[in-house]
Structure formats: structure tokens, C-alpha cells
Short mmCIF file of C-alpha atoms in Angstrom, two decimals:
data_model
loop_
_atom_site.label_atom_id
_atom_site.label_comp_id
_atom_site.label_asym_id
_atom_site.label_seq_id
_atom_site.Cartn_x
_atom_site.Cartn_y
_atom_site.Cartn_z
CA MET Z 203 2.49 8.10 -8.24
CA GLN Z 204 0.29 5.64 -10.13
CA ILE Z 205 1.42 2.02 -10.38
CA GLU Z 206 -0.03 -0.06 -13.21
CA MET Z 207 0.48 -3.71 -14.10
CA ARG Z 208 -0.99 -5.05 -17.34
CA GLY Z 209 -0.93 -8.64 -18.61
CA ILE Z 210 2.04 -9.70 -16.50
CA ASP Z 211 3.59 -13.10 -17.11
CA LYS Z 212 6.66 -14.07 -15.10
CA SER Z 213 8.35 -17.44 -15.05
CA PHE Z 214 11.59 -18.85 -13.73
CA GLY Z 215 13.22 -21.78 -15.47
CA GLY Z 216 10.04 -22.52 -17.36
CA ASN Z 217 7.88 -22.49 -14.23
CA ALA Z 218 5.15 -19.83 -14.40
CA VAL Z 219 4.84 -17.77 -11.20
CA LEU Z 220 2.47 -15.10 -12.52
CA LYS Z 221 0.10 -15.45 -15.47
CA ASN Z 222 -1.76 -12.47 -16.96
CA ALA Z 223 -1.60 -10.59 -13.64
CA GLY Z 224 -2.63 -6.97 -13.43
CA PHE Z 225 -3.96 -4.22 -11.23
CA LEU Z 226 -3.97 -0.44 -10.90
CA LEU Z 227 -2.76 1.33 -7.77
CA ASP Z 228 -3.57 5.03 -7.71
CA ASP Z 229 -1.65 7.60 -5.70
CA GLY Z 230 -2.37 7.22 -1.99
CA GLU Z 231 -4.09 3.83 -2.24
CA VAL Z 232 -3.30 0.79 -0.10
CA HIS Z 233 -3.15 -2.72 -1.57
CA ALA Z 234 -2.47 -5.96 0.33
CA LEU Z 235 -1.13 -8.87 -1.71
CA MET Z 236 -2.66 -12.08 -0.37
CA GLY Z 237 -2.20 -15.71 -1.34
CA GLU Z 238 -0.57 -19.03 -0.55
CA ASN Z 239 3.19 -19.48 -0.37
CA GLY Z 240 4.51 -19.53 -3.91
CA ALA Z 241 1.55 -17.58 -5.29
CA GLY Z 242 3.88 -14.85 -6.58
CA LYS Z 243 3.51 -12.10 -3.94
CA SER Z 244 7.24 -11.45 -3.55
CA THR Z 245 7.77 -11.71 -7.31
CA LEU Z 246 5.05 -9.12 -7.85
CA MET Z 247 6.71 -6.81 -5.32
CA LYS Z 248 10.08 -7.16 -7.07
CA LEU Z 249 8.47 -6.40 -10.42
CA ILE Z 250 6.98 -3.20 -8.98
CA LEU Z 251 10.36 -2.23 -7.54
CA GLY Z 252 11.96 -2.81 -10.92
CA LEU Z 253 14.25 -5.52 -9.59
CA LEU Z 254 12.77 -7.99 -12.08
CA LYS Z 255 11.54 -7.59 -15.65
CA PRO Z 256 8.33 -9.36 -16.73
CA ASN Z 257 8.48 -11.95 -19.49
CA GLU Z 258 5.30 -10.40 -20.91
CA GLY Z 259 3.28 -7.32 -20.05
CA ASP Z 260 4.08 -3.96 -18.51
CA VAL Z 261 4.78 -2.66 -15.01
CA THR Z 262 4.87 1.13 -14.90
CA ILE Z 263 5.46 3.69 -12.16
CA GLY Z 264 4.06 7.06 -13.15
CA GLY Z 265 4.02 5.81 -16.75
CA LYS Z 266 7.68 4.66 -16.74
CA PRO Z 267 8.59 0.96 -16.91
CA SER Z 268 9.73 0.00 -13.43
CA PHE Z 269 12.76 -1.96 -14.64
CA LEU Z 270 14.08 1.23 -16.28
CA LEU Z 271 14.22 3.11 -12.98
CA ASN Z 272 17.77 3.97 -12.02
CA GLU Z 273 19.03 3.48 -8.47
CA GLU Z 274 18.52 7.13 -7.55
CA GLU Z 275 14.91 7.11 -8.77
CA ARG Z 276 14.19 3.81 -7.00
CA ASN Z 277 15.65 5.06 -3.71
CA ARG Z 278 13.64 8.27 -3.95
CA LEU Z 279 10.34 6.61 -4.80
CA PHE Z 280 10.36 3.57 -2.49
CA SER Z 281 10.83 2.73 1.15
CA ILE Z 282 10.82 -0.95 2.10
CA VAL Z 283 10.18 -2.61 5.44
CA TYR Z 284 11.52 -6.17 5.32
CA GLN Z 285 10.76 -9.00 7.75
CA ASP Z 286 14.42 -8.82 8.84
CA PRO Z 287 15.45 -5.21 9.55
CA PHE Z 288 18.87 -4.39 8.16
CA PHE Z 289 21.52 -2.32 9.91
CA ASN Z 290 25.03 -1.53 8.72
CA GLY Z 291 26.91 -1.09 11.99
CA GLY Z 292 26.53 2.69 12.17
CA THR Z 293 25.26 5.00 14.88
CA ILE Z 294 21.54 5.34 15.48
CA TYR Z 295 21.64 8.67 13.65
CA GLU Z 296 23.44 7.13 10.66
CA GLU Z 297 21.11 4.13 10.53
CA MET Z 298 17.97 6.25 10.72
CA THR Z 299 19.10 8.77 8.09
CA LEU Z 300 20.88 6.27 5.81
CA LEU Z 301 23.85 8.68 5.89
CA ASN Z 302 21.78 11.63 4.68
CA ASP Z 303 23.35 14.32 6.85
CA SER Z 304 20.81 16.92 5.69
CA ILE Z 305 18.37 15.32 8.18
CA SER Z 306 18.62 17.05 11.53
CA LYS Z 307 19.07 15.24 14.82
CA GLU Z 308 15.87 16.89 16.03
CA SER Z 309 13.99 15.20 13.17
CA VAL Z 310 15.47 11.83 14.13
CA PHE Z 311 14.42 12.22 17.76
CA ASP Z 312 10.96 13.30 16.60
CA ALA Z 313 10.59 10.20 14.40
CA LEU Z 314 11.80 7.90 17.18
CA ASN Z 315 9.31 9.45 19.59
CA LYS Z 316 6.45 9.06 17.11
CA VAL Z 317 7.07 5.32 16.73
CA GLY Z 318 7.38 4.71 20.47
CA LEU Z 319 11.16 4.71 20.91
CA SER Z 320 11.31 7.70 23.20
CA LYS Z 321 13.69 5.79 25.48
CA ILE Z 322 16.47 6.55 22.96
CA LYS Z 323 18.34 9.52 24.40
CA ASP Z 324 21.64 9.29 22.49
CA ILE Z 325 21.65 8.80 18.72
CA ASP Z 326 25.41 9.17 18.33
CA ILE Z 327 26.06 5.70 19.73
CA LYS Z 328 26.22 2.53 17.63
CA LEU Z 329 22.90 0.81 17.01
CA ASN Z 330 23.47 -2.68 18.40
CA PRO Z 331 20.59 -4.95 17.25
CA ASN Z 332 21.31 -7.35 20.13
CA GLU Z 333 20.15 -4.71 22.60
CA TYR Z 334 16.60 -4.55 21.19
CA SER Z 335 13.66 -6.88 20.67
CA SER Z 336 12.54 -7.86 17.16
CA GLY Z 337 9.55 -5.54 17.58
CA GLU Z 338 11.77 -2.59 18.56
CA LEU Z 339 13.99 -3.23 15.53
CA GLN Z 340 10.94 -2.93 13.31
CA LEU Z 341 10.05 0.32 15.06
CA PHE Z 342 13.50 1.61 14.05
CA ASN Z 343 12.60 0.65 10.49
CA ILE Z 344 9.29 2.54 10.68
CA ALA Z 345 11.15 5.60 11.98
CA ARG Z 346 13.60 5.28 9.10
CA ILE Z 347 10.90 5.33 6.42
CA LEU Z 348 9.16 8.17 8.23
CA LEU Z 349 12.35 10.21 7.86
CA LYS Z 350 12.93 9.12 4.26
CA ASP Z 351 9.43 10.31 3.30
CA SER Z 352 9.14 8.28 0.07
CA SER Z 353 5.84 8.32 -1.80
CA ILE Z 354 5.55 4.49 -2.03
CA ILE Z 355 5.96 2.18 0.96
CA CYS Z 356 6.44 -1.56 0.52
CA LEU Z 357 5.81 -3.81 3.52
CA ASP Z 358 7.42 -7.19 2.83
CA GLU Z 359 6.31 -9.68 5.53
CA MET Z 360 7.37 -7.10 8.10
CA ASN Z 361 5.26 -8.61 10.89
CA SER Z 362 6.21 -12.27 10.47
CA LYS Z 363 8.58 -12.28 13.46
CA ILE Z 364 6.90 -9.97 15.97
CA ASP Z 365 4.27 -10.57 18.62
CA SER Z 366 0.62 -9.66 18.12
CA ILE Z 367 0.75 -6.67 20.51
CA THR Z 368 3.70 -5.08 18.66
CA ASN Z 369 2.02 -5.89 15.37
CA LYS Z 370 -1.08 -3.94 16.40
CA GLN Z 371 1.16 -1.04 17.43
CA ILE Z 372 2.91 -1.03 14.04
CA ILE Z 373 -0.36 -1.28 12.08
CA SER Z 374 -1.66 1.68 14.11
CA LEU Z 375 1.50 3.65 13.29
CA ILE Z 376 1.09 2.91 9.58
CA ASN Z 377 -2.54 3.97 9.66
CA ASN Z 378 -1.72 7.22 11.47
CA LEU Z 379 1.66 8.25 10.04
CA PHE Z 380 1.36 7.23 6.39
CA LYS Z 381 -2.18 8.28 5.48
CA ASP Z 382 -1.03 10.08 2.33
CA LYS Z 383 1.30 7.33 1.09
CA THR Z 384 0.83 4.61 -1.47
CA ILE Z 385 1.27 1.31 0.38
CA ILE Z 386 1.84 -2.21 -0.94
CA SER Z 387 1.72 -4.84 1.78
CA ILE Z 388 2.68 -8.51 1.86
CA ASN Z 389 1.74 -9.82 5.28
CA HIS Z 390 -0.86 -11.78 7.16
CA PHE Z 391 -2.40 -8.64 8.68
CA GLY Z 392 -2.54 -6.48 5.54
CA GLU Z 393 -6.31 -6.34 5.79
CA SER Z 394 -5.91 -4.43 9.09
CA ILE Z 395 -4.54 -1.34 7.31
CA ASN Z 396 -7.15 1.36 6.78
CA ASN Z 397 -8.92 1.53 3.38
CA VAL Z 398 -6.99 -1.46 2.05
CA LYS Z 399 -7.80 -3.18 -1.23
CA ILE Z 400 -7.08 -6.92 -1.30
CA VAL Z 401 -5.26 -8.40 -4.30
CA GLU Z 402 -5.68 -12.19 -4.30
CA LEU Z 403 -2.94 -14.17 -6.03
#
């Protein structure tokens, strides 16, 4: 699914965050958004997700303006890994499948094993974040997007709160498990992802 940004201006309260920004992301490409704090990386991500509308210019996903995507389309197209993993108080199975009961328990165990959480033997118990390290919680997130199988993966500062060893493990997982996905990364190690193109803001 091609993502195109052309002549993007975005301001808040008269303060310009992005000015004449643009790039083209073809299906299966990897782009890392780099820049100082306040350079507009998160704003750019939200524009791509359709959560914001540009003041000027166009952001399109497969030719459709991103801000016109409905919730169903957005959920189908995108998976997001945030710096703070979110959980809703459900069982491990429910959290991994996002209540999509068409996903088998075997698939959940397979995803958990692939990301290095083979110690999980019971997925019908509540996922208690206090029982896991910050790195393990991100591994749950990686397993979740593996199961969701969206075509576009957004990594939003996902490695800002994990140690360097776990970070290398997660980058390796991304390189191995999501080779055919379009990836947009905001993080300090985005250049570590295979075949990445750097977008400086």
C-alpha cells in the first residue's frame, strides 16, 4: 500500500510544525523518521494514520486521503507499537488477539514463541503488566502485531524505555518477521532496521 505525502504544511496555534514536507513510501519499504525533539516526527506519523488533517497538501494511503479512512480501514491497515504498551485488563489471549476470536490459541502460542515468550504456558489467565519487564511487554506488543498481520507497521518510540540487549532482540525480530511489511519508524535505532531509508526532519 503506497503512502504519499505532498507539500504538507501543519501548524498548531499558528506555530508551524511541518513546512512543505513530502515523501513517497512504496509497498514493503522501510522509512525511519529522524530529527530533533519538536521536528514534527510524531505529527507526521499522526498525519499518515489519518488522526490529523494537514493545513495544506495531501497525505494519501493507496490513493485515498488518510484523514478520510474510517476506523475499520485504519485498524485493518495499521499496527502501532507505542513506547508504552497498552493492555486492557484481559487475558493474554484477549490482549494478543484484541478480542478477535477467529484467531486460534495455537496461533497465539506460535506468535509468543516467535518473539521469545515461550515461557508463557497459559494464555487464559489475565495479563498482569506488573509481572513482566518493560522489554517483555514490548515483546507482547510485537506478538500482537504479528497476529494482526496489518500491511503497515508504525513504530512510535517503541525502544525508548528498554535496555540495549532487548532493543537488539526486537530489531532482529522486526527484520526477520516483517520483511514484507511497510514500516514507519520513529526511534533512535531506526537506522538498524534492514534496508531502511532515512527521512530527516
